[in-house]
Structures are given as C-alpha cells and as structure tokens.
PDB file of C-alpha atoms in Angstrom:
ATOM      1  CA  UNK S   1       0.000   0.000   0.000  1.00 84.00           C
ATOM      2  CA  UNK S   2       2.550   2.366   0.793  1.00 88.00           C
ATOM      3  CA  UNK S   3       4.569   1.742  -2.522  1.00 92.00           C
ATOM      4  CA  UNK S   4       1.022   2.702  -4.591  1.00 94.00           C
ATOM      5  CA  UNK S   5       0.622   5.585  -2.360  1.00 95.00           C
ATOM      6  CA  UNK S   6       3.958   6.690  -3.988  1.00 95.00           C
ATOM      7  CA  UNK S   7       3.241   5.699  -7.201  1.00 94.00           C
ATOM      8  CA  UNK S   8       0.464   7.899  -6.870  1.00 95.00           C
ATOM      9  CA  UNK S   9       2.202  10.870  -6.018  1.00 96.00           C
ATOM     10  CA  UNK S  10       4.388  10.115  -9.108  1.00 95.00           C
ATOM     11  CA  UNK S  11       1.836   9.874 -11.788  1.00 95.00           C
ATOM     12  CA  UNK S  12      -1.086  11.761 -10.402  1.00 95.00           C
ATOM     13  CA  UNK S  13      -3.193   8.912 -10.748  1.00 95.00           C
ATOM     14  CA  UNK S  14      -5.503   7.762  -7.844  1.00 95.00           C
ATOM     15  CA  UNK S  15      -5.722   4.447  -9.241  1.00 96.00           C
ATOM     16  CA  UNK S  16      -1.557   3.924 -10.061  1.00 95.00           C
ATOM     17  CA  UNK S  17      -0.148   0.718  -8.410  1.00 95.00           C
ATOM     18  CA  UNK S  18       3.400  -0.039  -7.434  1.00 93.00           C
ATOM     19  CA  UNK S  19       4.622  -1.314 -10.360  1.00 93.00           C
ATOM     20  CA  UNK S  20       3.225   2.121 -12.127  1.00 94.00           C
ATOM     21  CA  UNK S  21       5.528   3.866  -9.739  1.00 94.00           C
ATOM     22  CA  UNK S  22       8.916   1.983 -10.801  1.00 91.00           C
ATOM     23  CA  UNK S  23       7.443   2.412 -14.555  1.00 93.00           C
ATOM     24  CA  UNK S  24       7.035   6.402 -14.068  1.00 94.00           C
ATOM     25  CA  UNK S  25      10.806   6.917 -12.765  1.00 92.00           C
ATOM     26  CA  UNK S  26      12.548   4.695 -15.615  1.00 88.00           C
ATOM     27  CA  UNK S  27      10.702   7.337 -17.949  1.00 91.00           C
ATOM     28  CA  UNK S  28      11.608   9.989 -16.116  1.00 93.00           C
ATOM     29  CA  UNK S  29      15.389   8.340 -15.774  1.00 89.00           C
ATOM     30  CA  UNK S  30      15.254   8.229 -20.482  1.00 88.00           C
ATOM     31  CA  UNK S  31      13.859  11.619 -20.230  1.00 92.00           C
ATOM     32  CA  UNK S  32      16.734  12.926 -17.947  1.00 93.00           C
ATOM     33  CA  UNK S  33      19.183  10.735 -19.862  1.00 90.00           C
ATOM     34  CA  UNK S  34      20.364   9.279 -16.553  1.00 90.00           C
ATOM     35  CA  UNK S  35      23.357   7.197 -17.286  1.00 90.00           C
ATOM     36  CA  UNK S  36      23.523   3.489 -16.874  1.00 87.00           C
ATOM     37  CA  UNK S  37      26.472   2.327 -14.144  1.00 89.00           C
ATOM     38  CA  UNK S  38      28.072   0.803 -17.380  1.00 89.00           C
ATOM     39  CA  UNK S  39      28.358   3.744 -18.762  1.00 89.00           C
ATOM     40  CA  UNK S  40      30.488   5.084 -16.123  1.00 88.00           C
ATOM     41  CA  UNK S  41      32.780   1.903 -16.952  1.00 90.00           C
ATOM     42  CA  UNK S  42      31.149  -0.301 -14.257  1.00 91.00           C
ATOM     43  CA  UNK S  43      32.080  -3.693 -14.963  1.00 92.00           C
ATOM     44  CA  UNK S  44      30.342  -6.932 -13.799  1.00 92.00           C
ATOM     45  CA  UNK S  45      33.945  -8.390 -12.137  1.00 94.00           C
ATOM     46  CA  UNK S  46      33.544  -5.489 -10.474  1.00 94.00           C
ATOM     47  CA  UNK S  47      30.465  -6.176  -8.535  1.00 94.00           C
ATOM     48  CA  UNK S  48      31.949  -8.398  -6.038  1.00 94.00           C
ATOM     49  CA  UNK S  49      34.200  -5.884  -4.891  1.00 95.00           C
ATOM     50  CA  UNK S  50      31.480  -3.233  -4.431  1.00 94.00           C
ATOM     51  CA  UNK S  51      28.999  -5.523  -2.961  1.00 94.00           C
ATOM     52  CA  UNK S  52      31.921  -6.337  -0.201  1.00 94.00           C
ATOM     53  CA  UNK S  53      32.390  -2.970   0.421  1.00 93.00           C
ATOM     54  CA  UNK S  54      28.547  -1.858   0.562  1.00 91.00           C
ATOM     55  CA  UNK S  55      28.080  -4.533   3.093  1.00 90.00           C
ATOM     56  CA  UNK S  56      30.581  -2.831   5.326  1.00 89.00           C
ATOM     57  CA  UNK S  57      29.547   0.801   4.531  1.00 90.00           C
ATOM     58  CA  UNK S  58      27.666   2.686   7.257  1.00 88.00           C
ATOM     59  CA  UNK S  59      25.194   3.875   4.981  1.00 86.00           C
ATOM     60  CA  UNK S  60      23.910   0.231   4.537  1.00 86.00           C
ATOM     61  CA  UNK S  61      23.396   0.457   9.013  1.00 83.00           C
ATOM     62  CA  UNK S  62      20.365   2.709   7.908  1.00 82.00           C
ATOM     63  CA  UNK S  63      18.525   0.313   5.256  1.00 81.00           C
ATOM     64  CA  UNK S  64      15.304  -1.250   7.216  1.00 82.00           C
ATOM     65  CA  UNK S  65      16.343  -4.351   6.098  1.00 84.00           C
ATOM     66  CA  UNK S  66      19.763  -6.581   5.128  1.00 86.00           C
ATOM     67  CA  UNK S  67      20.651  -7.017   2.035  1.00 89.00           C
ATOM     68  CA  UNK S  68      22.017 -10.282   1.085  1.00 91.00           C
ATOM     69  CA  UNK S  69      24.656 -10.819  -1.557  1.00 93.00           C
ATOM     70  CA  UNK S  70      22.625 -11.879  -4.006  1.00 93.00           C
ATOM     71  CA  UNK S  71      20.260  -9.065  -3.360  1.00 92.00           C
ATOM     72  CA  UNK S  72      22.949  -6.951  -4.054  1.00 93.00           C
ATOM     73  CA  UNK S  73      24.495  -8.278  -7.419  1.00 94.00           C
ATOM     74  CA  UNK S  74      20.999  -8.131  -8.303  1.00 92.00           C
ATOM     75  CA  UNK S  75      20.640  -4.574  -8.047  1.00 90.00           C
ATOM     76  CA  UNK S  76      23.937  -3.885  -9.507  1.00 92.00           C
ATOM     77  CA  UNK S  77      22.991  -5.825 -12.101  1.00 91.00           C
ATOM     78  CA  UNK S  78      19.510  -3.893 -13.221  1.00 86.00           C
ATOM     79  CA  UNK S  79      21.604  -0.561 -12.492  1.00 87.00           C
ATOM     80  CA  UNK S  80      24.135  -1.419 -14.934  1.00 86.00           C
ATOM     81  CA  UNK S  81      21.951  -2.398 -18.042  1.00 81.00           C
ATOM     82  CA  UNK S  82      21.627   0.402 -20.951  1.00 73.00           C
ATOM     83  CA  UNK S  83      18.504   2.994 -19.838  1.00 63.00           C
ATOM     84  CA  UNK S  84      14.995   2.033 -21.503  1.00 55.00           C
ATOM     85  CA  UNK S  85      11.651   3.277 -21.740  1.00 46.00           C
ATOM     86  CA  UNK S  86       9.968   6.234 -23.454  1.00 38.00           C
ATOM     87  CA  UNK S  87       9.613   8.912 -20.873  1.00 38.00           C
ATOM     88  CA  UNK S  88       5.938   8.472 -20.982  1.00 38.00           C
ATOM     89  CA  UNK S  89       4.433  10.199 -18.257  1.00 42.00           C
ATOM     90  CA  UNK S  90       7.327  11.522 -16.634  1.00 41.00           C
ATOM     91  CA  UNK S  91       7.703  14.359 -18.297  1.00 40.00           C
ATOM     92  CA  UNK S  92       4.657  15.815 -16.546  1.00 42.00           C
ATOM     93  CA  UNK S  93       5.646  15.162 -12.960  1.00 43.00           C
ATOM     94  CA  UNK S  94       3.295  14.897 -10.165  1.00 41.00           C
ATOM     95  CA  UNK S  95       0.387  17.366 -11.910  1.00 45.00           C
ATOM     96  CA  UNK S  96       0.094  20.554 -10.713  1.00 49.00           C
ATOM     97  CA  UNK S  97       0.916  22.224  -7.613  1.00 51.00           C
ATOM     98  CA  UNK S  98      -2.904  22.496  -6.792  1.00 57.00           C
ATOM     99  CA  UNK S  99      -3.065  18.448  -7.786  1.00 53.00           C
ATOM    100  CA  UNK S 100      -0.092  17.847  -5.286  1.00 50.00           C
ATOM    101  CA  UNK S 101      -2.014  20.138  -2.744  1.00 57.00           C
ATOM    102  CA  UNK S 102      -5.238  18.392  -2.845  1.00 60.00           C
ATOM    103  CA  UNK S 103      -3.492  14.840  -2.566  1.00 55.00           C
ATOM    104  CA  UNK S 104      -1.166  15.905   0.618  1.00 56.00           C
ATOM    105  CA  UNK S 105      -4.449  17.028   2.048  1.00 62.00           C
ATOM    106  CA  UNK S 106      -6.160  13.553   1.162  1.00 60.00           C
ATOM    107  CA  UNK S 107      -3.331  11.567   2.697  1.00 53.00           C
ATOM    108  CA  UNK S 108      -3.614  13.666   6.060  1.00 55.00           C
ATOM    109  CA  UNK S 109      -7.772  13.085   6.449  1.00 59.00           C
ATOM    110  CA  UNK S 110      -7.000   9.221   5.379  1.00 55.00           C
ATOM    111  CA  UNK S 111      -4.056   9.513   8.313  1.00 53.00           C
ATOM    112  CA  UNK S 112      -6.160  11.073  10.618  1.00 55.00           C
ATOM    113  CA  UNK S 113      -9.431   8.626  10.390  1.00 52.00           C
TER     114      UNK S 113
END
C-alpha cells in the first residue's frame, strides 16, 4: 500500500499501483538521460568488490532491512543495463501544484481517520 501511495504521487493517478511507480521513474530516468552504471565503466567483475564494500559501509546500518549478496548483485545488475523506456508520463511530474495540494491534504484526512 505504501509503494502505490507513492506511485500515486508520481503519476497523479488515484488508481496507479506499485509497479506504475517503478514504470514512471525509468521514464523519467530516459527523459533525464540518466546514465547506466556501465556507462560510467562499471564492470560486472567489479560487482563483487562493491557488494563487499557496501556490506561494510555505514550507509547500509540505515537500510530497514539486510541485504544479502545476491540481493545486491541483483541490483547492480539492473543498475548497470543500458537505460529504456519512453519517458511516458514523466515528463509531466506529479500534476500541478494544486493536484499535489489536494493529494497531501487527502493523505492527512486518510491519516487522521
């Protein structure tokens, strides 16, 4: 629930779901022409090394939960493929400041009942 409450905020759509959430940012990642981690010469025999020293970082102390290994690799993995999707969407942002208004208010009467 919480991730569609974001994914709301995202697209501006009352109805948007989770996954509509992840789809909005890697639009708004092709419209920004955010940078894969290959493309910063990130190599996969690589990953081992920077999952090792994640693990022992002390920003990883504030993540709710542990990452595993594999869990990691994963993530490096996804982060290191070439950029897709069409932007769709993201170019339009949350709506309108009035739309962003009236959804911060809904949140707080849903919060407060």
């Amino acid at each position: 629930a919480r991730y569609d409450e974001i994914a709301q905020l995202l697209t501006g759509k009352a109805t948007a779901q989770a996954a509509d959430g992840v789809t909005w940012v890697q639009g708004l990642c092709a419209v920004l022409k955010v940078p894969s981690l290959a493309e910063f010469g990130l190599k996969e025999q690589d990953f081992p090394t920077i999952v090792a020293k994640s693990q022992r970082s002390s920003s990883m102390k504030g993540n709710p939960i542990e990452l595993t290994e594999d869990e990691l690799l994963e993530i490096l993995k996804k982060a290191n493929l070439p950029r897709r999707g069409s932007g769709r969407d993201a170019s339009q942002g949350a709506g309108t400041a009035a739309d962003r208004k009236q959804r911060t208010e809904d949140r707080k009467q849903r919060t407060e009942n």
